[in-house]
Coordinates of C-alpha atoms in Angstrom, one line a residue:
Chain A
X1243 CA -24.6 27.2 -11.4
X1244 CA -24.1 23.6 -10.2
X1245 CA -23.4 23.5 -6.6
X1246 CA -19.7 23.8 -5.0
X1247 CA -20.3 19.7 -3.7
X1248 CA -21.1 18.8 -6.5
X1249 CA -18.4 20.5 -8.8
X1250 CA -15.8 18.8 -6.0
X1251 CA -17.1 15.4 -6.6
X1252 CA -17.3 15.7 -10.5
X1253 CA -13.8 16.5 -10.5
X1254 CA -12.8 13.9 -7.9
X1255 CA -14.7 11.1 -9.9
X1256 CA -12.8 11.9 -12.6
X1257 CA -9.2 11.5 -11.1
X1258 CA -10.8 8.5 -9.8
X1259 CA -11.7 7.1 -12.9
X1260 CA -9.7 8.6 -15.9
X1261 CA -7.3 6.2 -17.5
X1262 CA -5.2 9.1 -17.9
X1263 CA -4.7 9.5 -13.8
X1264 CA -6.5 6.9 -11.6
X1265 CA -4.9 8.8 -8.9
X1266 CA -7.3 8.3 -5.6
X1267 CA -5.7 10.7 -3.4
X1268 CA -6.6 13.9 -4.2
X1269 CA -8.8 16.5 -2.6
X1270 CA -10.7 18.4 -4.7
X1271 CA -12.1 21.8 -2.8
X1272 CA -14.3 23.5 -4.9
X1273 CA -15.5 27.4 -4.1
X1274 CA -17.5 29.3 -6.2
X1275 CA -15.0 29.8 -9.6
X1276 CA -12.3 28.2 -7.8
X1277 CA -11.6 24.5 -7.3
X1278 CA -7.8 23.5 -5.3
X1279 CA -6.4 20.2 -5.7
X1280 CA -4.6 18.8 -3.1
X1281 CA -2.8 15.6 -2.2
X1282 CA 0.8 13.6 -4.0
X1283 CA 1.7 11.7 -6.8
X1284 CA 4.7 10.2 -8.0
X1285 CA 5.8 12.4 -10.8
X1286 CA 5.9 15.9 -12.0
X1287 CA 3.9 14.2 -15.5
X1288 CA 1.2 12.5 -13.1
X1289 CA 1.2 16.3 -11.5
X1290 CA 0.4 18.2 -14.8
X1291 CA -1.8 15.4 -15.7
X1292 CA -4.3 15.6 -12.9
X1293 CA -4.7 18.9 -13.3
X1294 CA -5.4 18.7 -17.0
X1295 CA -8.1 16.2 -16.4
X1296 CA -9.8 17.9 -13.9
X1297 CA -9.4 21.3 -16.0
X1298 CA -11.8 19.5 -18.5
X1299 CA -14.2 18.7 -15.7
X1300 CA -14.5 22.4 -14.8
X1301 CA -14.3 24.6 -17.8
X1302 CA -14.6 28.4 -16.8
X1303 CA -13.3 27.7 -13.4
X1304 CA -10.1 28.5 -12.1
X1305 CA -7.5 25.5 -11.0
X1306 CA -5.0 25.7 -8.8
X1307 CA -2.8 22.8 -8.8
X1308 CA -1.2 22.3 -5.0
X1309 CA -0.3 18.7 -6.0
X1310 CA 3.0 17.6 -5.0
X1311 CA 5.3 14.7 -6.1
X1312 CA 6.7 12.9 -3.4
X1313 CA 9.8 12.6 -2.3
X1314 CA 12.1 9.2 -2.3
X1315 CA 15.0 9.5 0.2
X1316 CA 17.2 6.8 1.2
X1317 CA 16.6 4.8 3.8
X1318 CA 16.9 5.8 7.5
X1319 CA 18.1 3.8 10.0
X1320 CA 16.7 0.4 10.7
X1321 CA 14.0 0.0 13.9
X1322 CA 14.2 -3.0 16.4
X1323 CA 11.2 -4.2 16.9
X1324 CA 10.7 -6.4 20.4
X1325 CA 9.2 -9.9 19.4
X1326 CA 5.5 -9.7 20.7
X1327 CA 5.6 -13.8 21.3
Chain B
X1112 CA 17.7 -11.2 14.3
X1113 CA 15.6 -10.5 10.9
X1114 CA 16.3 -7.4 9.2
X1115 CA 12.7 -6.8 7.0
X1116 CA 12.5 -3.7 4.3
X1117 CA 9.5 -3.1 2.7
X1118 CA 7.8 -0.4 0.8
X1119 CA 4.2 -0.1 -1.1
X1120 CA 2.0 1.7 -2.9
X1121 CA 5.4 2.6 -5.8
X1122 CA 2.5 3.1 -8.4
X1123 CA 4.9 1.8 -11.1
X1124 CA 4.7 3.0 -15.0
X1125 CA 6.6 3.5 -17.1
X1126 CA 7.0 7.1 -17.3
X1127 CA 8.4 6.5 -14.2
X1128 CA 10.8 3.7 -14.3
X1129 CA 14.3 3.9 -12.6
X1130 CA 12.1 6.3 -9.4
X1131 CA 13.2 3.6 -6.9
X1132 CA 15.6 1.4 -8.4
X1133 CA 18.9 4.0 -7.5
X1134 CA 18.0 3.6 -4.0
X1135 CA 17.7 -0.3 -4.0
X1136 CA 21.4 -0.7 -4.7
X1137 CA 23.2 -2.4 -1.8
X1138 CA 19.6 -3.1 -0.1
X1139 CA 21.5 -6.7 0.7
X1140 CA 23.6 -4.6 3.1
X1141 CA 20.7 -3.2 5.0
X1142 CA 18.1 -6.0 5.0
X1143 CA 17.9 -9.8 4.0
X1144 CA 14.3 -9.7 2.9
X1145 CA 11.9 -6.8 0.8
X1146 CA 8.2 -7.1 1.6
X1147 CA 6.2 -4.6 -1.2
X1148 CA 3.0 -3.9 0.5
X1149 CA 1.1 -3.7 -2.9
X1150 CA -0.2 -1.1 -5.9
X1151 CA 3.0 -2.1 -7.1
X1152 CA 1.7 -0.6 -10.6
X1153 CA -0.6 2.7 -11.4
X1154 CA -3.1 1.4 -13.4
X1155 CA -2.9 -2.4 -13.1
X1156 CA -1.7 -3.5 -16.8
X1157 CA 1.0 -5.7 -18.1
X1158 CA 3.7 -3.2 -19.4
X1159 CA 3.6 -1.1 -16.0
X1160 CA 4.2 -4.9 -14.3
X1161 CA 7.1 -5.6 -16.1
X1162 CA 8.5 -1.9 -14.9
X1163 CA 7.7 -3.7 -11.0
X1164 CA 9.7 -6.6 -12.0
X1165 CA 12.6 -4.9 -13.7
X1166 CA 12.7 -1.7 -10.7
X1167 CA 13.3 -4.9 -8.1
X1168 CA 15.2 -7.8 -10.1
X1169 CA 18.3 -9.3 -9.1
X1170 CA 18.5 -7.3 -4.9
X1171 CA 20.5 -10.3 -4.1
X1172 CA 17.8 -11.1 -1.3
X1173 CA 14.5 -12.6 -1.3
X1174 CA 11.5 -10.3 -2.5
X1175 CA 7.7 -10.9 -1.4
X1176 CA 4.7 -9.0 -2.8
X1177 CA 0.9 -8.7 -2.4
X1178 CA -1.0 -6.9 -4.9
X1179 CA -2.6 -3.7 -4.4
X1180 CA -6.7 -2.2 -5.8
X1181 CA -4.6 -0.7 -8.0
X1182 CA -3.2 -3.8 -10.0
X1183 CA -6.5 -4.9 -10.1
X1184 CA -7.9 -1.9 -12.1
X1185 CA -7.5 -3.3 -15.7
X1186 CA -8.7 -6.8 -15.0
X1187 CA -4.9 -8.1 -15.4
X1188 CA -4.1 -9.3 -11.7
X1189 CA -3.3 -12.8 -12.5
X1190 CA -1.0 -11.8 -15.6
X1191 CA 0.7 -9.5 -13.0
X1192 CA 1.0 -12.1 -10.9
X1193 CA 2.4 -14.4 -13.3
X1194 CA 5.3 -11.9 -14.3
X1195 CA 5.8 -11.2 -10.9
X1196 CA 6.6 -14.7 -10.2
X1197 CA 8.2 -15.1 -13.5
X1198 CA 10.7 -12.4 -12.6
X1199 CA 11.4 -14.2 -9.6
X1200 CA 9.3 -13.0 -6.7
X1201 CA 7.3 -14.7 -4.2
X1202 CA 3.3 -13.0 -4.5
X1203 CA 1.2 -14.0 -1.9
X1204 CA -2.9 -14.0 -2.4
X1205 CA -3.9 -15.9 0.9
X1206 CA -0.6 -18.0 1.1
X1207 CA 2.6 -17.9 2.8
X1208 CA 6.2 -18.7 2.2
X1209 CA 8.9 -19.8 5.0
X1210 CA 12.7 -18.0 4.1
X1211 CA 15.6 -19.8 5.8
X1212 CA 17.5 -16.7 6.0
X1213 CA 20.8 -15.8 8.1
X1214 CA 18.8 -14.4 11.2
X1215 CA 16.5 -16.9 11.3
X1216 CA 13.5 -18.8 9.6
X1217 CA 10.6 -15.5 8.5
X1218 CA 7.4 -16.6 7.7
X1219 CA 5.6 -14.1 5.6
X1220 CA 1.5 -14.6 4.5
X1221 CA -0.4 -12.4 3.1
X1222 CA -2.4 -10.9 0.2
X1223 CA -3.9 -7.7 -0.6
X1224 CA -6.9 -7.6 2.2
X1225 CA -9.9 -5.5 1.6
X1226 CA -12.2 -2.6 3.2
X1227 CA -14.8 -2.8 5.7
X1228 CA -14.0 -0.8 8.8
X1229 CA -13.2 -1.0 12.2
X1230 CA -14.9 -2.1 15.7
X1231 CA -18.1 0.2 16.1
X1232 CA -17.7 1.5 12.6
X1233 CA -17.9 -1.0 10.1
X1234 CA -19.9 -2.4 7.4
X1235 CA -21.5 -5.7 8.3
X1236 CA -22.8 -8.7 6.2
X1237 CA -26.2 -7.7 6.4
X1238 CA -29.2 -6.6 4.4
X1239 CA -28.4 -6.0 0.6
X1240 CA -26.7 -8.3 -1.5
X1241 CA -24.2 -6.0 -2.8
X1242 CA -23.6 -5.4 0.8
X1243 CA -23.5 -9.0 2.2
X1244 CA -20.7 -9.2 -0.8
X1245 CA -18.6 -6.7 0.5
X1246 CA -18.4 -7.7 3.8
X1247 CA -18.2 -11.7 3.1
X1248 CA -15.0 -10.5 0.5
X1249 CA -13.2 -9.0 3.2
X1250 CA -14.1 -11.8 5.4
X1251 CA -13.3 -14.7 3.5
X1252 CA -9.8 -12.6 2.3
X1253 CA -8.7 -12.3 5.9
X1254 CA -9.8 -15.4 7.0
X1255 CA -7.5 -17.3 4.5
X1256 CA -4.8 -14.8 5.4
X1257 CA -5.0 -16.1 9.3
X1258 CA -4.8 -19.6 7.9
X1259 CA -1.8 -19.1 6.3
X1260 CA -0.6 -17.2 9.2
X1261 CA -1.1 -20.1 11.4
X1262 CA 0.2 -22.7 8.8
X1263 CA 3.6 -20.8 9.5
X1264 CA 6.4 -23.1 11.5
X1265 CA 8.9 -20.5 11.1
X1266 CA 10.6 -18.2 14.2
X1267 CA 8.9 -15.0 13.2
X1268 CA 5.6 -14.0 11.3
X1269 CA 4.8 -11.3 9.2
X1270 CA 1.1 -10.8 8.1
X1271 CA 1.7 -8.1 4.5
X1272 CA -1.4 -6.8 3.2
X1273 CA -2.2 -3.9 1.1
X1274 CA -5.1 -2.6 3.2
X1275 CA -4.9 -1.9 6.7
X1276 CA -5.4 -4.1 9.9
X1277 CA -6.1 -1.3 12.5
X1278 CA -7.4 2.6 11.8
X1279 CA -4.4 3.7 14.0
X1280 CA -1.9 3.9 10.9
X1281 CA -4.5 6.1 9.0
X1282 CA -4.8 8.8 11.5
X1283 CA -4.4 11.5 8.5
X1284 CA -6.8 9.9 6.1
X1285 CA -10.3 11.6 6.7
X1286 CA -12.1 9.1 9.0
X1287 CA -15.3 8.9 6.9
X1288 CA -13.1 6.9 3.9
X1289 CA -11.8 4.5 6.4
X1290 CA -13.9 1.5 5.8
X1291 CA -12.5 2.0 2.6
X1292 CA -8.8 1.6 3.5
X1293 CA -8.7 -1.7 5.7
X1294 CA -10.4 -4.1 7.8
X1295 CA -10.2 -5.6 11.9
X1296 CA -10.7 -8.7 10.2
X1297 CA -7.1 -8.7 9.2
X1298 CA -6.2 -7.6 12.4
X1299 CA -7.9 -10.4 14.2
X1300 CA -6.2 -12.8 11.3
X1301 CA -2.9 -11.7 12.7
X1302 CA -3.4 -11.7 16.6
X1303 CA -4.7 -15.0 15.7
X1304 CA -1.4 -16.2 14.4
X1305 CA 0.7 -14.3 17.1
X1306 CA 2.1 -12.1 13.9
X1307 CA 5.5 -10.3 15.0
X1308 CA 5.1 -7.8 12.7
X1309 CA 1.9 -6.2 10.2
X1310 CA 3.4 -4.4 6.9
X1311 CA 0.4 -2.9 4.9
X1312 CA 0.3 0.2 2.9
X1313 CA -2.9 1.9 0.6
X1314 CA -3.1 4.6 2.8
X1315 CA -1.1 7.5 1.4
X1316 CA -2.2 10.3 4.2
X1317 CA -1.6 8.1 6.9
X1318 CA 0.9 7.3 9.4
X1319 CA 3.8 4.6 9.9
X1320 CA 3.0 3.2 13.2
X1321 CA 0.4 1.3 15.2
X1322 CA -0.3 -2.0 17.2
X1323 CA -3.2 -4.1 16.9
X1324 CA -5.4 -5.4 20.0
X1325 CA -2.9 -8.4 20.3
X1326 CA 0.1 -6.3 20.6
X1327 CA 1.6 -7.1 17.5
X1328 CA 3.1 -4.1 15.9
X1329 CA 2.1 -2.3 12.5
X1330 CA 4.1 -0.4 10.0
X1331 CA 2.2 1.7 7.3
X1332 CA 5.0 1.7 4.2
X1333 CA 2.8 2.8 1.8
X1334 CA 5.6 5.3 -0.4
X1335 CA 4.0 8.5 0.2
X1336 CA 4.1 7.9 4.0
X1337 CA 7.7 7.1 4.4
X1338 CA 9.1 9.3 1.8
X1339 CA 12.3 7.0 1.4
X1340 CA 12.4 4.2 -1.1
X1341 CA 12.1 1.3 1.3
X1342 CA 12.3 1.5 5.6
X1343 CA 13.9 -1.7 7.3
X1344 CA 12.4 -3.4 10.7
X1345 CA 14.6 -5.7 13.0
X1346 CA 12.6 -8.7 14.4
X1347 CA 14.7 -10.3 16.9
X1348 CA 15.0 -10.4 20.4
X1349 CA 14.4 -7.8 22.6
X1350 CA 16.9 -5.4 23.1
X1351 CA 19.3 -6.7 20.7
X1352 CA 20.3 -4.2 18.1
X1353 CA 21.1 -4.5 14.2
X1354 CA 24.0 -4.6 13.0
X1355 CA 25.5 -1.0 11.9
X1356 CA 24.0 -0.2 8.6
X1357 CA 26.2 0.8 5.4
X1358 CA 25.5 4.3 3.7
X1359 CA 22.6 3.1 1.0
X1360 CA 23.2 3.8 -2.6

């Protein structure tokens, strides 16, 4: 059985390089038969694809997808900056 | 008083077309210019750039952008740049632009920038050719941005990059990856021109606010950090106030 750190590294490399994802901000933790994905993506579809690509790299393991979809809220009050020069 | 709207890391693609657009209605009431801090696309393809062009078209205010590392993924950065320019955006690549706005003359200079790290914890141009090339690339990009900033003759100067100029706005990211998220060369470039504001993205888990060693405010406007469609920063005399903002659409 592969060490947890190598499993996590392999899944992260796949999430970075797979053209279905190209997601660099997902943190993968592997612990025995369990894999947990954490981070943020821009849509529910991208969240699903992250789990799909991770699952392909971890056959037989249980992938728990805790990735969330980033909110896009309306702008808030402007911030006034004092001139530095 | 100049009102600068900014957002980065929108990572647009056809699957999320229209994600930002509804919040851009009426942006001209909120801001005088919109800055886009790179990673405009997810995979760096031309069809994605078409989505970007559509999302930020016809806002009624100038749009100034730099590319990010995602925009380079498919080696189409030149086509992406050309497409965005044809749509009316200004795309900076070690260059600057000056805009006459109602509140004064704004100079924006910038480019993607690159990594390498921050004082005491950074790579240097030493040893293997690959390491020298990595750091040299970062240094040369920052030097170009610094020159472009110093060449500006404007009331206010803004440095716009994708990578971060300071470690402070990376807080929340694992410290081990800071050297891949920014370089102090960029802060040095901004401070060499007494920049009034540094805008960057790239660090999705970072923090919004920081300061360069020379005292310039730094704002990480990565959309996952802001969780808003954009932020607005007002440059002006100390103590002066922005106009009362209108409700955003």
